[in-house]
mmCIF file of the C-alpha atoms, coordinates in Angstrom:
data_MODEL
# 
_entry.id   MODEL 
# 
loop_
_atom_site.group_PDB 
_atom_site.id 
_atom_site.type_symbol 
_atom_site.label_atom_id 
_atom_site.label_alt_id 
_atom_site.label_comp_id 
_atom_site.label_asym_id 
_atom_site.label_entity_id 
_atom_site.label_seq_id 
_atom_site.pdbx_PDB_ins_code 
_atom_site.Cartn_x 
_atom_site.Cartn_y 
_atom_site.Cartn_z 
_atom_site.occupancy 
_atom_site.B_iso_or_equiv 
_atom_site.pdbx_formal_charge 
_atom_site.auth_seq_id 
_atom_site.auth_comp_id 
_atom_site.auth_asym_id 
_atom_site.auth_atom_id 
_atom_site.pdbx_PDB_model_num 
ATOM 1   C CA . UNK A 1 1   ? 36.727  -31.285 -4.855  1.00 0.00 ? 1   UNK A CA 1 
ATOM 2   C CA . UNK A 1 2   ? 36.772  -27.753 -7.170  1.00 0.00 ? 2   UNK A CA 1 
ATOM 3   C CA . UNK A 1 3   ? 33.962  -28.352 -8.985  1.00 0.00 ? 3   UNK A CA 1 
ATOM 4   C CA . UNK A 1 4   ? 31.955  -29.601 -6.427  1.00 0.00 ? 4   UNK A CA 1 
ATOM 5   C CA . UNK A 1 5   ? 32.026  -26.387 -4.285  1.00 0.00 ? 5   UNK A CA 1 
ATOM 6   C CA . UNK A 1 6   ? 32.352  -24.721 -7.741  1.00 0.00 ? 6   UNK A CA 1 
ATOM 7   C CA . UNK A 1 7   ? 28.525  -26.581 -8.637  1.00 0.00 ? 7   UNK A CA 1 
ATOM 8   C CA . UNK A 1 8   ? 26.962  -25.693 -5.311  1.00 0.00 ? 8   UNK A CA 1 
ATOM 9   C CA . UNK A 1 9   ? 27.494  -22.439 -4.828  1.00 0.00 ? 9   UNK A CA 1 
ATOM 10  C CA . UNK A 1 10  ? 25.785  -22.281 -8.729  1.00 0.00 ? 10  UNK A CA 1 
ATOM 11  C CA . UNK A 1 11  ? 23.381  -24.308 -7.762  1.00 0.00 ? 11  UNK A CA 1 
ATOM 12  C CA . UNK A 1 12  ? 22.839  -22.255 -5.215  1.00 0.00 ? 12  UNK A CA 1 
ATOM 13  C CA . UNK A 1 13  ? 22.421  -18.673 -6.096  1.00 0.00 ? 13  UNK A CA 1 
ATOM 14  C CA . UNK A 1 14  ? 19.929  -20.738 -8.670  1.00 0.00 ? 14  UNK A CA 1 
ATOM 15  C CA . UNK A 1 15  ? 17.375  -21.689 -5.892  1.00 0.00 ? 15  UNK A CA 1 
ATOM 16  C CA . UNK A 1 16  ? 14.456  -20.638 -4.838  1.00 0.00 ? 16  UNK A CA 1 
ATOM 17  C CA . UNK A 1 17  ? 15.504  -20.444 -1.751  1.00 0.00 ? 17  UNK A CA 1 
ATOM 18  C CA . UNK A 1 18  ? 18.298  -17.310 -2.452  1.00 0.00 ? 18  UNK A CA 1 
ATOM 19  C CA . UNK A 1 19  ? 15.743  -15.613 -4.178  1.00 0.00 ? 19  UNK A CA 1 
ATOM 20  C CA . UNK A 1 20  ? 13.536  -15.359 -1.799  1.00 0.00 ? 20  UNK A CA 1 
ATOM 21  C CA . UNK A 1 21  ? 16.544  -14.033 0.476   1.00 0.00 ? 21  UNK A CA 1 
ATOM 22  C CA . UNK A 1 22  ? 17.155  -11.444 -2.387  1.00 0.00 ? 22  UNK A CA 1 
ATOM 23  C CA . UNK A 1 23  ? 13.213  -9.940  -2.661  1.00 0.00 ? 23  UNK A CA 1 
ATOM 24  C CA . UNK A 1 24  ? 13.311  -10.478 1.474   1.00 0.00 ? 24  UNK A CA 1 
ATOM 25  C CA . UNK A 1 25  ? 16.194  -7.671  2.085   1.00 0.00 ? 25  UNK A CA 1 
ATOM 26  C CA . UNK A 1 26  ? 15.333  -4.488  4.087   1.00 0.00 ? 26  UNK A CA 1 
ATOM 27  C CA . UNK A 1 27  ? 15.659  -1.759  2.089   1.00 0.00 ? 27  UNK A CA 1 
ATOM 28  C CA . UNK A 1 28  ? 17.269  1.672   2.424   1.00 0.00 ? 28  UNK A CA 1 
ATOM 29  C CA . UNK A 1 29  ? 15.601  4.757   4.729   1.00 0.00 ? 29  UNK A CA 1 
ATOM 30  C CA . UNK A 1 30  ? 16.159  6.172   1.479   1.00 0.00 ? 30  UNK A CA 1 
ATOM 31  C CA . UNK A 1 31  ? 13.947  4.594   -0.417  1.00 0.00 ? 31  UNK A CA 1 
ATOM 32  C CA . UNK A 1 32  ? 11.050  5.933   2.874   1.00 0.00 ? 32  UNK A CA 1 
ATOM 33  C CA . UNK A 1 33  ? 12.160  8.973   2.431   1.00 0.00 ? 33  UNK A CA 1 
ATOM 34  C CA . UNK A 1 34  ? 11.410  9.175   -0.917  1.00 0.00 ? 34  UNK A CA 1 
ATOM 35  C CA . UNK A 1 35  ? 8.140   7.402   -1.088  1.00 0.00 ? 35  UNK A CA 1 
ATOM 36  C CA . UNK A 1 36  ? 6.077   9.427   1.036   1.00 0.00 ? 36  UNK A CA 1 
ATOM 37  C CA . UNK A 1 37  ? 7.337   12.401  -0.765  1.00 0.00 ? 37  UNK A CA 1 
ATOM 38  C CA . UNK A 1 38  ? 6.050   10.564  -3.985  1.00 0.00 ? 38  UNK A CA 1 
ATOM 39  C CA . UNK A 1 39  ? 2.415   10.034  -2.347  1.00 0.00 ? 39  UNK A CA 1 
ATOM 40  C CA . UNK A 1 40  ? 1.617   13.161  -0.582  1.00 0.00 ? 40  UNK A CA 1 
ATOM 41  C CA . UNK A 1 41  ? 2.739   14.927  -4.350  1.00 0.00 ? 41  UNK A CA 1 
ATOM 42  C CA . UNK A 1 42  ? 0.830   12.265  -6.231  1.00 0.00 ? 42  UNK A CA 1 
ATOM 43  C CA . UNK A 1 43  ? -2.598  12.297  -3.817  1.00 0.00 ? 43  UNK A CA 1 
ATOM 44  C CA . UNK A 1 44  ? -4.304  14.024  -6.214  1.00 0.00 ? 44  UNK A CA 1 
ATOM 45  C CA . UNK A 1 45  ? -3.628  12.443  -8.853  1.00 0.00 ? 45  UNK A CA 1 
ATOM 46  C CA . UNK A 1 46  ? -4.151  9.223   -7.766  1.00 0.00 ? 46  UNK A CA 1 
ATOM 47  C CA . UNK A 1 47  ? -7.692  10.166  -6.957  1.00 0.00 ? 47  UNK A CA 1 
ATOM 48  C CA . UNK A 1 48  ? -7.825  11.172  -10.070 1.00 0.00 ? 48  UNK A CA 1 
ATOM 49  C CA . UNK A 1 49  ? -7.112  7.410   -10.938 1.00 0.00 ? 49  UNK A CA 1 
ATOM 50  C CA . UNK A 1 50  ? -9.150  5.687   -9.275  1.00 0.00 ? 50  UNK A CA 1 
ATOM 51  C CA . UNK A 1 51  ? -12.234 7.385   -10.523 1.00 0.00 ? 51  UNK A CA 1 
ATOM 52  C CA . UNK A 1 52  ? -11.389 6.506   -14.361 1.00 0.00 ? 52  UNK A CA 1 
ATOM 53  C CA . UNK A 1 53  ? -10.488 3.310   -12.712 1.00 0.00 ? 53  UNK A CA 1 
ATOM 54  C CA . UNK A 1 54  ? -13.752 3.109   -11.435 1.00 0.00 ? 54  UNK A CA 1 
ATOM 55  C CA . UNK A 1 55  ? -14.998 2.903   -15.190 1.00 0.00 ? 55  UNK A CA 1 
ATOM 56  C CA . UNK A 1 56  ? -13.812 -1.127  -15.675 1.00 0.00 ? 56  UNK A CA 1 
ATOM 57  C CA . UNK A 1 57  ? -15.073 -4.127  -14.807 1.00 0.00 ? 57  UNK A CA 1 
ATOM 58  C CA . UNK A 1 58  ? -14.406 -5.237  -11.147 1.00 0.00 ? 58  UNK A CA 1 
ATOM 59  C CA . UNK A 1 59  ? -12.269 -8.444  -12.826 1.00 0.00 ? 59  UNK A CA 1 
ATOM 60  C CA . UNK A 1 60  ? -9.712  -5.582  -14.543 1.00 0.00 ? 60  UNK A CA 1 
ATOM 61  C CA . UNK A 1 61  ? -9.731  -2.985  -11.971 1.00 0.00 ? 61  UNK A CA 1 
ATOM 62  C CA . UNK A 1 62  ? -8.489  -6.404  -9.827  1.00 0.00 ? 62  UNK A CA 1 
ATOM 63  C CA . UNK A 1 63  ? -6.204  -7.284  -12.776 1.00 0.00 ? 63  UNK A CA 1 
ATOM 64  C CA . UNK A 1 64  ? -5.125  -3.525  -12.882 1.00 0.00 ? 64  UNK A CA 1 
ATOM 65  C CA . UNK A 1 65  ? -4.544  -3.668  -9.029  1.00 0.00 ? 65  UNK A CA 1 
ATOM 66  C CA . UNK A 1 66  ? -2.607  -6.650  -8.858  1.00 0.00 ? 66  UNK A CA 1 
ATOM 67  C CA . UNK A 1 67  ? 0.049   -5.907  -11.605 1.00 0.00 ? 67  UNK A CA 1 
ATOM 68  C CA . UNK A 1 68  ? 0.650   -2.000  -11.437 1.00 0.00 ? 68  UNK A CA 1 
ATOM 69  C CA . UNK A 1 69  ? -0.136  -1.221  -7.340  1.00 0.00 ? 69  UNK A CA 1 
ATOM 70  C CA . UNK A 1 70  ? 1.083   -4.157  -5.678  1.00 0.00 ? 70  UNK A CA 1 
ATOM 71  C CA . UNK A 1 71  ? 3.720   -6.342  -7.980  1.00 0.00 ? 71  UNK A CA 1 
ATOM 72  C CA . UNK A 1 72  ? 2.658   -9.359  -8.868  1.00 0.00 ? 72  UNK A CA 1 
ATOM 73  C CA . UNK A 1 73  ? 3.407   -10.324 -12.451 1.00 0.00 ? 73  UNK A CA 1 
ATOM 74  C CA . UNK A 1 74  ? 1.171   -11.979 -15.348 1.00 0.00 ? 74  UNK A CA 1 
ATOM 75  C CA . UNK A 1 75  ? 2.541   -15.528 -13.446 1.00 0.00 ? 75  UNK A CA 1 
ATOM 76  C CA . UNK A 1 76  ? 2.083   -14.977 -10.115 1.00 0.00 ? 76  UNK A CA 1 
ATOM 77  C CA . UNK A 1 77  ? -1.720  -13.678 -11.279 1.00 0.00 ? 77  UNK A CA 1 
ATOM 78  C CA . UNK A 1 78  ? -2.534  -16.419 -12.885 1.00 0.00 ? 78  UNK A CA 1 
ATOM 79  C CA . UNK A 1 79  ? -0.998  -18.739 -9.914  1.00 0.00 ? 79  UNK A CA 1 
ATOM 80  C CA . UNK A 1 80  ? -3.646  -16.195 -6.686  1.00 0.00 ? 80  UNK A CA 1 
ATOM 81  C CA . UNK A 1 81  ? -6.193  -16.044 -9.406  1.00 0.00 ? 81  UNK A CA 1 
ATOM 82  C CA . UNK A 1 82  ? -6.185  -19.666 -10.793 1.00 0.00 ? 82  UNK A CA 1 
ATOM 83  C CA . UNK A 1 83  ? -7.023  -18.833 -14.226 1.00 0.00 ? 83  UNK A CA 1 
ATOM 84  C CA . UNK A 1 84  ? -4.483  -19.744 -17.344 1.00 0.00 ? 84  UNK A CA 1 
ATOM 85  C CA . UNK A 1 85  ? -1.748  -17.641 -17.909 1.00 0.00 ? 85  UNK A CA 1 
ATOM 86  C CA . UNK A 1 86  ? -2.493  -17.446 -21.358 1.00 0.00 ? 86  UNK A CA 1 
ATOM 87  C CA . UNK A 1 87  ? -6.761  -15.410 -19.867 1.00 0.00 ? 87  UNK A CA 1 
ATOM 88  C CA . UNK A 1 88  ? -4.577  -13.538 -17.777 1.00 0.00 ? 88  UNK A CA 1 
ATOM 89  C CA . UNK A 1 89  ? -2.657  -11.840 -20.439 1.00 0.00 ? 89  UNK A CA 1 
ATOM 90  C CA . UNK A 1 90  ? -5.222  -11.218 -22.609 1.00 0.00 ? 90  UNK A CA 1 
ATOM 91  C CA . UNK A 1 91  ? -7.601  -9.359  -19.771 1.00 0.00 ? 91  UNK A CA 1 
ATOM 92  C CA . UNK A 1 92  ? -4.530  -7.841  -19.355 1.00 0.00 ? 92  UNK A CA 1 
ATOM 93  C CA . UNK A 1 93  ? -4.345  -6.541  -22.539 1.00 0.00 ? 93  UNK A CA 1 
ATOM 94  C CA . UNK A 1 94  ? -7.992  -5.668  -23.044 1.00 0.00 ? 94  UNK A CA 1 
ATOM 95  C CA . UNK A 1 95  ? -8.254  -3.821  -19.848 1.00 0.00 ? 95  UNK A CA 1 
ATOM 96  C CA . UNK A 1 96  ? -4.835  -1.461  -20.993 1.00 0.00 ? 96  UNK A CA 1 
ATOM 97  C CA . UNK A 1 97  ? -6.979  -0.568  -23.628 1.00 0.00 ? 97  UNK A CA 1 
ATOM 98  C CA . UNK A 1 98  ? -10.554 0.358   -22.399 1.00 0.00 ? 98  UNK A CA 1 
ATOM 99  C CA . UNK A 1 99  ? -8.162  2.158   -19.040 1.00 0.00 ? 99  UNK A CA 1 
ATOM 100 C CA . UNK A 1 100 ? -6.637  3.826   -22.955 1.00 0.00 ? 100 UNK A CA 1 
ATOM 101 C CA . UNK A 1 101 ? -10.382 4.377   -24.308 1.00 0.00 ? 101 UNK A CA 1 
ATOM 102 C CA . UNK A 1 102 ? -11.828 5.905   -20.115 1.00 0.00 ? 102 UNK A CA 1 
ATOM 103 C CA . UNK A 1 103 ? -8.897  7.681   -20.419 1.00 0.00 ? 103 UNK A CA 1 
ATOM 104 C CA . UNK A 1 104 ? -8.729  9.455   -23.644 1.00 0.00 ? 104 UNK A CA 1 
ATOM 105 C CA . UNK A 1 105 ? -12.728 10.889  -22.902 1.00 0.00 ? 105 UNK A CA 1 
ATOM 106 C CA . UNK A 1 106 ? -12.131 11.793  -19.297 1.00 0.00 ? 106 UNK A CA 1 
ATOM 107 C CA . UNK A 1 107 ? -10.093 14.293  -20.762 1.00 0.00 ? 107 UNK A CA 1 
# 
């Protein structure tokens, strides 16, 4: 009887529902306060970086935006854009290499 309860609890902890509950918990107030401080200090840097991003093709811009600004994983990007995971990985790597070259030229 104890094993059934233990296994049920383990199954619940591994379930998608529980994982989604963890992801959807509200953040503490101090997180919002620190986010406000960081956005005001870095706004000029962000604008400059957006200018560099405009040097990329639109599909590469979209990948960078989804991965780094919106926090999607490569697997989630693959599902969202309906393209194979390998293609996402290749395009992401190419985008980062191109971005690196653009940043060298920008300085």
